[in-house]
Coordinates of C-alpha atoms and ligand atoms in Angstrom, one line a residue:
X18 CA -24.3 4.1 -81.0
X19 CA -24.0 8.5 -80.7
X20 CA -21.7 9.5 -84.3
X21 CA -20.3 12.1 -84.6
X22 CA -21.7 14.0 -88.2
X23 CA -18.3 15.9 -90.0
X24 CA -19.6 17.5 -93.7
X25 CA -16.5 17.6 -96.2
X26 CA -16.8 18.6 -99.9
X27 CA -18.4 16.1 -102.3
X28 CA -16.2 16.5 -105.1
X29 CA -13.6 18.4 -105.9
X30 CA -10.3 20.4 -105.1
X31 CA -10.7 19.9 -101.2
X32 CA -12.1 15.8 -101.6
X33 CA -9.2 13.7 -102.3
X34 CA -7.7 15.3 -99.4
X35 CA -10.2 14.7 -96.9
X36 CA -10.7 11.7 -97.3
X37 CA -7.7 11.1 -97.4
X38 CA -7.0 12.6 -93.9
X39 CA -9.3 10.6 -92.5
X40 CA -8.4 7.1 -94.3
X41 CA -4.2 8.7 -92.4
X42 CA -6.4 8.7 -88.8
X43 CA -6.7 5.5 -89.2
X44 CA -10.7 5.4 -89.7
X45 CA -12.3 3.5 -92.7
X46 CA -15.1 5.3 -94.9
X47 CA -16.8 3.1 -98.0
X48 CA -14.8 3.3 -100.9
X49 CA -17.6 4.1 -103.0
X50 CA -18.4 7.6 -101.5
X51 CA -18.4 9.5 -104.3
X52 CA -22.1 8.7 -104.9
X53 CA -22.9 8.6 -101.8
X54 CA -24.6 11.3 -99.6
X55 CA -23.8 9.9 -96.5
X56 CA -21.4 6.7 -95.1
X57 CA -21.0 5.8 -92.1
X58 CA -17.3 4.6 -90.2
X59 CA -16.6 0.8 -90.2
X60 CA -14.1 1.6 -87.0
X61 CA -14.2 5.2 -85.5
X62 CA -17.8 7.1 -83.9
X63 CA -18.1 9.0 -87.4
X64 CA -21.1 9.4 -90.1
X65 CA -19.9 11.5 -93.1
X66 CA -21.7 13.7 -95.2
X67 CA -20.9 14.6 -98.6
X68 CA -21.9 18.0 -99.6
X69 CA -20.8 21.4 -101.8
X70 CA -18.0 23.5 -99.6
X71 CA -20.3 26.3 -99.9
X72 CA -22.9 24.8 -98.0
X73 CA -21.1 23.3 -95.6
X74 CA -20.5 26.5 -92.7
X75 CA -24.2 26.5 -92.8
X76 CA -25.3 22.6 -92.1
X77 CA -22.3 22.8 -89.2
X78 CA -24.0 26.3 -87.9
X79 CA -27.2 24.8 -87.7
X80 CA -25.7 21.3 -86.4
X81 CA -27.1 19.3 -89.0
X82 CA -23.4 18.4 -89.3
X83 CA -21.1 18.1 -86.0
X84 CA -17.9 19.1 -87.5
X85 CA -16.4 20.0 -91.1
X86 CA -13.9 19.9 -92.9
X87 CA -13.7 23.3 -94.9
X88 CA -11.3 26.6 -97.1
X89 CA -11.2 29.6 -94.4
X90 CA -12.1 31.1 -97.3
X91 CA -15.0 30.0 -97.7
X92 CA -16.2 30.0 -93.5
X93 CA -14.8 33.7 -93.3
X94 CA -17.0 34.3 -96.5
X95 CA -20.3 32.7 -95.3
X96 CA -19.6 34.6 -91.6
X97 CA -21.0 31.7 -90.3
X98 CA -21.4 30.7 -86.2
X99 CA -18.5 28.5 -85.9
X100 CA -15.3 27.5 -85.0
X101 CA -12.1 26.9 -86.4
X102 CA -10.4 24.3 -84.1
X103 CA -7.5 23.6 -86.5
X104 CA -5.9 23.4 -89.4
X105 CA -5.6 20.2 -91.4
X106 CA -2.5 21.4 -93.8
X107 CA -3.9 20.9 -97.5
X108 CA -6.1 23.3 -99.8
X109 CA -3.6 25.9 -99.8
X110 CA -4.0 28.9 -101.9
X111 CA -4.6 33.3 -101.1
X112 CA -7.3 35.2 -102.2
X113 CA -5.9 37.8 -104.5
X114 CA -6.7 41.1 -106.5
X115 CA -5.6 41.3 -109.8
X116 CA -5.7 43.6 -113.3
X117 CA -4.4 43.0 -116.1
X118 CA -0.3 42.4 -116.3
X119 CA 0.3 45.5 -118.0
X120 CA -1.3 48.2 -115.8
X121 CA 0.5 49.9 -113.7
X122 CA -0.1 48.9 -109.9
X123 CA 1.3 51.8 -107.4
X124 CA -0.1 50.6 -104.4
X125 CA -4.4 49.7 -103.1
X126 CA -5.7 53.1 -103.8
X127 CA -5.4 53.2 -107.3
X128 CA -8.3 50.4 -107.3
X129 CA -10.5 53.7 -106.4
X130 CA -13.8 54.0 -108.3
X131 CA -12.5 50.8 -110.2
X132 CA -14.9 48.0 -111.2
X133 CA -13.9 44.6 -109.1
X134 CA -15.7 41.1 -110.0
X135 CA -14.8 38.6 -107.8
X136 CA -17.0 34.9 -105.6
X137 CA -16.2 36.9 -102.7
X138 CA -17.6 40.2 -102.1
X139 CA -17.9 40.1 -97.9
X140 CA -13.7 39.2 -98.1
X141 CA -13.3 41.9 -101.0
X142 CA -15.7 44.7 -99.3
X143 CA -13.3 43.6 -95.8
X144 CA -10.0 44.6 -97.2
X145 CA -11.2 47.9 -98.9
X146 CA -12.8 49.3 -96.3
X147 CA -9.4 48.4 -94.3
X148 CA -7.6 50.6 -96.9
X149 CA -10.3 53.1 -97.0
X150 CA -11.1 52.2 -101.0
X151 CA -13.9 52.9 -102.6
X152 CA -14.3 50.1 -105.5
X153 CA -17.9 48.3 -107.4
X154 CA -17.9 44.7 -106.5
X155 CA -19.3 42.8 -109.3
X156 CA -20.3 39.7 -107.5
X157 CA -20.2 36.8 -110.3
X158 CA -19.8 32.8 -109.9
X159 CA -17.4 31.7 -111.6
X160 CA -14.7 32.8 -114.0
X161 CA -13.7 35.4 -112.6
X162 CA -10.5 35.5 -114.4
X163 CA -12.3 36.2 -118.0
X164 CA -13.9 38.9 -116.4
X165 CA -10.8 42.1 -117.2
X166 CA -10.2 39.8 -120.2
X167 CA -14.1 40.9 -122.0
X168 CA -14.9 44.4 -120.7
X169 CA -16.4 43.3 -117.2
X170 CA -14.3 44.7 -115.1
X171 CA -11.0 47.0 -113.8
X172 CA -9.4 44.8 -111.6
X173 CA -10.7 40.7 -109.9
X174 CA -10.1 39.2 -106.5
X175 CA -10.1 35.5 -106.8
X176 CA -8.4 32.9 -105.3
X177 CA -4.6 32.0 -106.8
X178 CA -2.5 28.8 -105.7
X179 CA 0.4 28.5 -109.0
X180 CA -0.7 32.1 -110.0
X181 CA -0.5 30.3 -113.6
X182 CA -4.3 31.3 -114.2
X183 CA -3.7 34.2 -113.6
X184 CA -1.0 34.1 -116.3
X185 CA -3.8 32.1 -118.8
X186 CA -5.8 35.5 -118.8
X187 CA -3.0 38.1 -118.9
X188 CA -3.4 39.2 -115.1
X189 CA -0.5 40.5 -112.4
X190 CA -1.4 39.2 -108.9
X191 CA -1.3 43.0 -106.5
X192 CA -2.4 42.2 -103.4
X193 CA -2.7 38.7 -101.2
X194 CA -6.4 39.9 -98.8
X195 CA -6.4 36.3 -97.6
X196 CA -3.8 33.2 -96.8
X197 CA -6.6 30.0 -96.5
X198 CA -6.4 26.3 -96.3
X199 CA -8.6 23.6 -95.4
X200 CA -9.4 24.0 -92.0
X201 CA -12.0 22.1 -89.2
X202 CA -15.2 23.8 -88.1
X203 CA -17.4 23.4 -85.8
X204 CA -20.6 24.1 -84.4
X205 CA -21.7 26.0 -81.6
X206 CA -23.1 24.2 -79.5
X207 CA -21.7 20.3 -78.9
X208 CA -22.9 17.7 -76.7
X209 CA -20.3 16.2 -73.9
X210 CA -20.3 13.1 -75.1
X211 CA -19.3 14.1 -78.9
X212 CA -16.7 16.4 -77.6
X213 CA -15.4 13.6 -75.9
X214 CA -15.6 11.5 -79.5
X215 CA -14.3 15.3 -81.4
X216 CA -11.3 15.3 -79.0
X217 CA -9.9 11.8 -80.5
X218 CA -10.1 12.6 -83.5
X219 CA -8.6 15.4 -83.4
X220 CA -5.6 13.6 -81.5
X221 CA -5.1 11.3 -84.6
X222 CA -5.5 14.5 -86.6
X223 CA -2.7 16.2 -85.0
X224 CA -0.4 12.9 -84.5
X225 CA -0.4 12.7 -88.0
X226 CA -0.4 16.4 -88.7
X227 CA 3.3 16.4 -87.1
X228 CA 4.5 13.4 -89.3
X229 CA 3.9 15.0 -91.9
X230 CA 7.3 17.2 -92.9
X231 CA 9.0 15.0 -90.6
X232 CA 11.6 12.4 -91.9
X233 CA 13.7 9.4 -90.1
X234 CA 17.0 10.3 -91.1
X235 CA 20.1 7.1 -90.9
X236 CA 23.2 8.3 -92.0
X237 CA 27.2 6.7 -91.6
X238 CA 29.4 8.7 -90.0
X239 CA 33.3 8.1 -88.7
X240 CA 33.5 8.9 -85.6
X241 CA 35.8 11.5 -85.4
X242 CA 33.1 14.0 -87.5
X243 CA 29.9 13.0 -85.4
X244 CA 30.3 15.7 -83.3
X245 CA 30.8 18.2 -86.0
X246 CA 27.1 16.7 -88.1
X247 CA 25.3 16.9 -84.3
X248 CA 26.3 20.8 -84.5
X249 CA 25.2 20.9 -87.9
X250 CA 22.1 20.1 -87.8
X251 CA 19.6 22.1 -85.8
X252 CA 16.9 19.2 -85.0
X253 CA 18.7 17.2 -83.7
X254 CA 19.5 17.5 -80.0
X255 CA 19.6 14.0 -78.9
X256 CA 20.5 11.9 -81.9
X257 CA 20.6 8.2 -81.8
X258 CA 24.2 6.4 -82.3
X259 CA 25.3 3.2 -82.7
X260 CA 28.4 1.3 -83.9
X261 CA 28.5 0.1 -86.9
X262 CA 30.8 -3.1 -87.4
X263 CA 33.4 -1.6 -88.9
X264 CA 36.0 0.3 -86.2
X265 CA 35.8 3.9 -86.0
X266 CA 32.8 4.2 -87.7
X267 CA 29.1 5.4 -86.7
X268 CA 25.1 5.4 -87.8
X269 CA 23.7 8.4 -86.9
X270 CA 19.8 7.9 -86.1
X271 CA 17.3 11.1 -86.0
X272 CA 13.8 13.0 -87.0
X273 CA 14.7 15.9 -88.9
X274 CA 12.2 18.2 -90.6
X275 CA 12.1 17.9 -94.2
X276 CA 12.9 21.8 -94.9
X277 CA 16.0 21.5 -92.1
X278 CA 16.7 18.2 -94.2
X279 CA 17.9 19.5 -97.3
X280 CA 19.2 23.3 -95.9
X281 CA 21.9 21.2 -94.2
X282 CA 22.4 17.8 -96.4
X283 CA 25.3 19.1 -98.7
X284 CA 27.3 20.3 -95.7
X285 CA 26.8 17.0 -93.6
X286 CA 28.4 15.2 -96.5
X287 CA 30.7 17.7 -96.9
X288 CA 31.7 16.7 -93.1
X289 CA 31.6 13.5 -93.8
X290 CA 28.6 11.2 -93.5
X291 CA 27.7 8.5 -96.3
X292 CA 24.6 6.0 -97.3
X293 CA 22.3 9.0 -95.7
X294 CA 18.6 7.4 -95.9
X295 CA 15.6 9.5 -95.7
X296 CA 12.5 7.8 -94.9
X297 CA 8.7 9.1 -94.0
X298 CA 7.2 9.1 -91.0
X299 CA 3.6 7.9 -90.5
X300 CA 2.7 8.8 -87.1
X301 CA 4.4 10.8 -84.0
X302 CA 3.2 10.7 -81.0
X303 CA 4.8 13.6 -78.1
Ligands
LIG3 P1 -18.1 22.5 -105.2 O1 -19.0 21.9 -106.5 O2 -18.4 21.9 -103.8 O3 -18.5 24.3 -104.2 P2 -16.4 24.4 -105.9 O4 -16.2 24.2 -107.4 O5 -16.6 25.8 -105.0 O6 -16.4 23.0 -105.5 P3 -13.6 23.8 -105.4 O7 -12.8 24.4 -107.2 O8 -12.9 22.7 -105.7 O9 -14.3 24.3 -105.1 O10 -12.2 24.6 -104.5 C1 -12.4 23.9 -103.5 C2 -11.6 25.1 -102.3 O11 -10.2 24.2 -102.5 C3 -11.8 26.5 -102.0 O12 -12.7 27.1 -101.7 C4 -10.4 26.2 -101.5 O13 -10.4 26.8 -100.1 C5 -8.7 25.8 -101.8 N1 -8.4 25.5 -103.0 C6 -7.3 25.5 -103.1 N2 -6.5 25.5 -104.3 C7 -7.3 26.8 -104.8 C8 -7.3 27.1 -106.5 N3 -6.4 27.3 -107.3 N4 -8.0 27.4 -106.9 C9 -9.6 27.0 -106.0 N5 -9.5 26.9 -105.5 C10 -8.9 25.8 -104.1
LIG4 MG1 -18.7 25.5 -103.7

């Protein structure tokens, strides 16, 4: 049987979320994946390879793997010939420039002739070129954040998520040069049969993604307040209204984005909604 070959990170920040996404798509791979090089799904035509994340774009370009889950930062730094097919919603971070917290940073021009330490020389050079700044790029493979403190560089260009690593090293973030999340990449040429497997996988991923920030919301409200409540909720075009056993009251059921829920919950309560329940949605096919 033809199997679609997927490369994911062996261990590190993307590993667990990659395995979790497959699971949410109903795809089962053996539990003990950490010590294996590859595993075959038991209920989907998929073979999973476990690799260093930096190697994934190369394997996918060469067709050793048909597709991969890897950070956009790694994809664009690698300059490999692969297609970004779908963003996956996890591994969110940004590639940023940072300088000492007391350094003045009026604008990007102040990087002129400075020494910048990074593991992302390609993306950094592109940013400097776009801004017509000449700076010296010092490529190092890890612990970039300590470079200014030990006198190795004037600034750094590194991945940031919460900013706590920068803070602990006395640095301030001054430019975001790339916003990144994990993406599904695809090899340049895929057989028709494999493309059909990929289409099935993509359908499942999109179904899971759509449900992710949506909630199923139920609440009770007096009948004379229904109209007002429905007006407040932006996502609530045609909610289901069911009569309660108690005369004059109804139950409102609807699907809302998590954001909309938090933004409007106080208002809904003030208008008169009670017993509000918020439930997760596992899958959403629309
Ligand atoms: P490997 O051993 O596979 O090469 P690694 O050490 O290069 O792993 P990790 O630190 O596990 O990589 O990070 C993998 C990816 O997670 C990054 O390339 C990036 O896309 C994403 N990521 C999300 N937040 C952060 C963060 N705060 N710092 C670093 N990477 C992050
Ligand atoms: Mg790596």
